[in-house]
Coordinates of C-alpha atoms in Angstrom, one line a residue:
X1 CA -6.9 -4.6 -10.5
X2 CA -5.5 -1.6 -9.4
X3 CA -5.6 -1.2 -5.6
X4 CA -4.4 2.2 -3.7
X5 CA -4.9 3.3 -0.5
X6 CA -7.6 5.5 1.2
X7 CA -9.6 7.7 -1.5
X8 CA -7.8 5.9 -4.1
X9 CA -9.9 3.0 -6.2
X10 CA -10.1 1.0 -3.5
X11 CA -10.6 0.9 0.1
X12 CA -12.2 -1.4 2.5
X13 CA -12.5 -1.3 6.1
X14 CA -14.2 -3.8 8.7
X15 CA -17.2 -2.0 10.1
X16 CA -19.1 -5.0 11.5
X17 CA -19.0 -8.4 12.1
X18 CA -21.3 -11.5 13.9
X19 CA -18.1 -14.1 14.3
X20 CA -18.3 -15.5 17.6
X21 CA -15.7 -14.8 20.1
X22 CA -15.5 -18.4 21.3
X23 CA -16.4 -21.4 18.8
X24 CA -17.0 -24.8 19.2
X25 CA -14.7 -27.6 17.1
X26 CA -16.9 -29.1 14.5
X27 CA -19.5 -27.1 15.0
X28 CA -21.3 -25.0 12.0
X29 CA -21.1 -21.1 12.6
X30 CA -23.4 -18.7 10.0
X31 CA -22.2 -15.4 10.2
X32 CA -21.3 -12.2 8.7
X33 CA -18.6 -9.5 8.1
X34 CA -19.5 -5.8 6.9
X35 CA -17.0 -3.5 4.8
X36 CA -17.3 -0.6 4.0
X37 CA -16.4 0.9 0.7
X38 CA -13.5 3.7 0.9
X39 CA -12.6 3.6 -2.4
X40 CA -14.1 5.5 -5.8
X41 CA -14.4 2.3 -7.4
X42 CA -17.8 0.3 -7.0
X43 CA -18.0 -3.3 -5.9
X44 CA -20.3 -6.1 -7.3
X45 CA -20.9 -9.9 -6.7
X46 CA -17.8 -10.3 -9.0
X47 CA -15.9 -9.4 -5.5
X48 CA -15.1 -11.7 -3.2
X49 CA -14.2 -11.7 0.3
X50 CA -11.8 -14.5 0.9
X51 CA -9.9 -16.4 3.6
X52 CA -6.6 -16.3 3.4
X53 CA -6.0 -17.7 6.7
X54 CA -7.6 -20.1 8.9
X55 CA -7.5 -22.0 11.8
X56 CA -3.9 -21.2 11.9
X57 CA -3.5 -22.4 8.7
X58 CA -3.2 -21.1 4.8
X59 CA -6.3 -21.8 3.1
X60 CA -7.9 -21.8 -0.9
X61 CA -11.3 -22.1 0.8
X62 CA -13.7 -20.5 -2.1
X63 CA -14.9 -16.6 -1.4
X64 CA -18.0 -15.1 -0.7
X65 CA -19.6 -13.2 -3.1
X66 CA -19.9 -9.1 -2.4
X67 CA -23.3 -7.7 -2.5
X68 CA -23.7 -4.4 -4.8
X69 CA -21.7 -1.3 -2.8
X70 CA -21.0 1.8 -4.1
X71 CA -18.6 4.4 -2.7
X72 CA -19.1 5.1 1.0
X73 CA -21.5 2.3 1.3
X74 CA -21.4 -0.8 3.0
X75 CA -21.0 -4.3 1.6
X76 CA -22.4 -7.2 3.6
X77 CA -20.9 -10.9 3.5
X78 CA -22.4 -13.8 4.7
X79 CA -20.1 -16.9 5.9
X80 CA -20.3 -20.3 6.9
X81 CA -17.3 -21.3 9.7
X82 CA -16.6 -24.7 11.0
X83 CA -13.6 -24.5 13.1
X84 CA -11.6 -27.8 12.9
X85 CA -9.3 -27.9 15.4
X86 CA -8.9 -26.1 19.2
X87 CA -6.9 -22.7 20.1
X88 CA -6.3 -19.2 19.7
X89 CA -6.3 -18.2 16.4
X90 CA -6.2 -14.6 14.3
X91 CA -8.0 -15.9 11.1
X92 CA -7.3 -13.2 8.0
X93 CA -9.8 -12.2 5.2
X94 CA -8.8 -10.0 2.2
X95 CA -11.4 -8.6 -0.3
X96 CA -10.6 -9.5 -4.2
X97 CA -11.8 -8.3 -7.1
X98 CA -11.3 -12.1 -8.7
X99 CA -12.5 -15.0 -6.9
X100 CA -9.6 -16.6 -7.0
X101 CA -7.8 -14.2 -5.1
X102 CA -5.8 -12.5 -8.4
X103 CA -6.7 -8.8 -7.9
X104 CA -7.1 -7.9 -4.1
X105 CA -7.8 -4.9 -2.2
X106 CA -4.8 -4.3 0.2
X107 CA -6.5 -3.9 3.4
X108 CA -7.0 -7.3 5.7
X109 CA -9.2 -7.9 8.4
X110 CA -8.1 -10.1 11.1
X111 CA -10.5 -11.4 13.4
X112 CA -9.3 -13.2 16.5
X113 CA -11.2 -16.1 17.9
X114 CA -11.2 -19.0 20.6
X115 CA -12.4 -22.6 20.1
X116 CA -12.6 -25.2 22.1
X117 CA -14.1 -28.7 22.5
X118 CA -17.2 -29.5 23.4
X119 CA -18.4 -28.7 27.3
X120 CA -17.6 -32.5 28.9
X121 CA -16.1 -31.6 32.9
X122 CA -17.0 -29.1 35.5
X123 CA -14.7 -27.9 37.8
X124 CA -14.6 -26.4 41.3
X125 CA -12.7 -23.8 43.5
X126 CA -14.1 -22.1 46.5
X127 CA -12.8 -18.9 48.7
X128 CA -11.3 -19.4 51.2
X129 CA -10.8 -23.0 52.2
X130 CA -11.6 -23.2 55.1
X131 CA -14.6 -20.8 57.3
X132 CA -15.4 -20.4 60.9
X133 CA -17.7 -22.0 62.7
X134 CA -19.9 -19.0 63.3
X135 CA -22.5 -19.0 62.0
X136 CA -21.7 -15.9 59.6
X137 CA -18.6 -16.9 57.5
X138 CA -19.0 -17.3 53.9
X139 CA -17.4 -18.8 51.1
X140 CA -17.8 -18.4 47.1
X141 CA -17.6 -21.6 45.1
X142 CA -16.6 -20.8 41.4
X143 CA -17.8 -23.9 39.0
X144 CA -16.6 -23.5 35.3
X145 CA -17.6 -25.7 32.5
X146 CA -14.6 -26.7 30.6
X147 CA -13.9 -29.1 27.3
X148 CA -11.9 -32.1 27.7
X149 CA -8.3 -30.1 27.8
X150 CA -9.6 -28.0 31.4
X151 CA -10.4 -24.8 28.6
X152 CA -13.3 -22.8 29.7
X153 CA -15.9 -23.3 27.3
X154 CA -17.7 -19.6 27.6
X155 CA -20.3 -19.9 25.6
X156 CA -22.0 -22.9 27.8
X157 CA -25.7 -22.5 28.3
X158 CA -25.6 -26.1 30.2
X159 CA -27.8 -25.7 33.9
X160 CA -25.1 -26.4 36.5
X161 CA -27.0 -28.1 39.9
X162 CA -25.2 -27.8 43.3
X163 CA -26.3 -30.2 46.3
X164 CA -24.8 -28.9 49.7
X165 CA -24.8 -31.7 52.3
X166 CA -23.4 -31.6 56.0
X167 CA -24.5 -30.0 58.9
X168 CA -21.7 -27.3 59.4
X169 CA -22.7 -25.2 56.3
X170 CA -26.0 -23.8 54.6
X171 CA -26.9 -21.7 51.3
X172 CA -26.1 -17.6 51.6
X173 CA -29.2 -16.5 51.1
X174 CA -31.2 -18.8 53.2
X175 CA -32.5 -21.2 50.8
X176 CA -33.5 -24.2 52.7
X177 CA -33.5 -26.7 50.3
X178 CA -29.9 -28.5 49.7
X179 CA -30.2 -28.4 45.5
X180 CA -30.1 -25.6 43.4
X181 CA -30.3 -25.1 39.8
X182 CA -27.9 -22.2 38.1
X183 CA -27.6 -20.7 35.1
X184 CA -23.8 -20.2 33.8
X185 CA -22.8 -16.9 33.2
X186 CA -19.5 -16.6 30.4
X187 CA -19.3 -20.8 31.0
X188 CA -19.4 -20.1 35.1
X189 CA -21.8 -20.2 38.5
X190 CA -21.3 -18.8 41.5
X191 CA -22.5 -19.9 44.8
X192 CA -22.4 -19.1 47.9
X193 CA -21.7 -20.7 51.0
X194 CA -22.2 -19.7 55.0
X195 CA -21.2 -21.5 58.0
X196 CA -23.9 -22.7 60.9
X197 CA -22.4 -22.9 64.2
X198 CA -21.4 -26.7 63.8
X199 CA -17.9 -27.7 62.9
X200 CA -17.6 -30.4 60.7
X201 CA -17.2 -31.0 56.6
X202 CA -19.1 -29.0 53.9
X203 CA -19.8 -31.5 50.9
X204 CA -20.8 -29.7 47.8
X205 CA -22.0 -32.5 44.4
X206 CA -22.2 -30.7 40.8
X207 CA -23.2 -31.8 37.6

């Protein structure tokens, strides 16, 4: 197939896509990319949108059909990704006019994506380290769910609960009892902690 640049035969450009930012090894992803048709030449489902690299590797991996598209309008595909293995990776798709990538329209789309293991460990930093018996100090606690390999896993929904124990510290906000339950935000909680006027050891349990 013939395949020119802009306002030539064909043209397609990346308007929209659903691909995750962060992904989950071995997990089933359903979602879509959306190009539009620059070209003067009307696509079919005899185009196909293939992969031509994933996961940091080269790939044959079958493509997905185009739905009907004339010029200026926009073509909708709808893919299936199962990330096998864990990194940063710029994964490459090229539209064809064959499905076995013989005839191709020149312009790639590379989408950049994170996966990681599953959510298996929390971990926990707090600001500062150490606060004044006064009554008024405050610290932040940062607990981040992370995979197996300490990556943040930021798409974890998981309910994080925090038990403060000891008498030289208390909740910010003046919650009186020791255990709370928090929702992560981007795989993280927050929490806050303020001194009482005893000096001693705050202890805070998560899980």
């Amino acid at each position: 197939a013939r395949a020119t640049h802009y306002n030539g035969w064909y043209f397609a450009q990346c308007t929209n896509h659903t691909i995750p930012a962060t992904m989950i090894k071995n997990r089933a992803y359903n979602a879509s990319i959306s190009l539009l048709n620059g070209g003067i030449s009307a696509w079919t489902p005899s185009y196909y949108l293939l992969a031509l690299r994933q996961w940091g590797k080269e790939t044959n991996s079958p493509g997905y059909p185009s739905t009907n598209a004339s010029s200026w309008q926009t073509a909708t595909f709808n893919i299936t990704l199962t990330p096998n293995t864990t990194g940063m990776f710029t994964n490459i798709w090229l539209l064809s006019g064959a499905p076995n990538g013989s005839s191709y329209v020149p312009q790639p789309v590379y989408i950049t994506t994170k996966v990681v293991d599953e959510p298996t460990k929390l971990t926990m930093k707090y600001y500062p380290n150490n606060i004044t018996a006064d009554g008024i100090s405050v610290a932040t606690v940062t607990i981040s769910i992370c995979d197996q390999s300490n990556s943040l896993v930021d798409i974890a929904t998981n309910t994080v609960t925090v038990n403060i124990s000891g008498e030289s510290g208390s909740w910010n906000d003046g919650t009186t009892d020791p255990e709370t339950n928090v929702q992560p935000v981007n795989g993280t909680v927050k929490v806050f902690v303020r001194s009482t006027t005893r000096t001693g050891t705050i202890t805070l349990t998560v899980n």
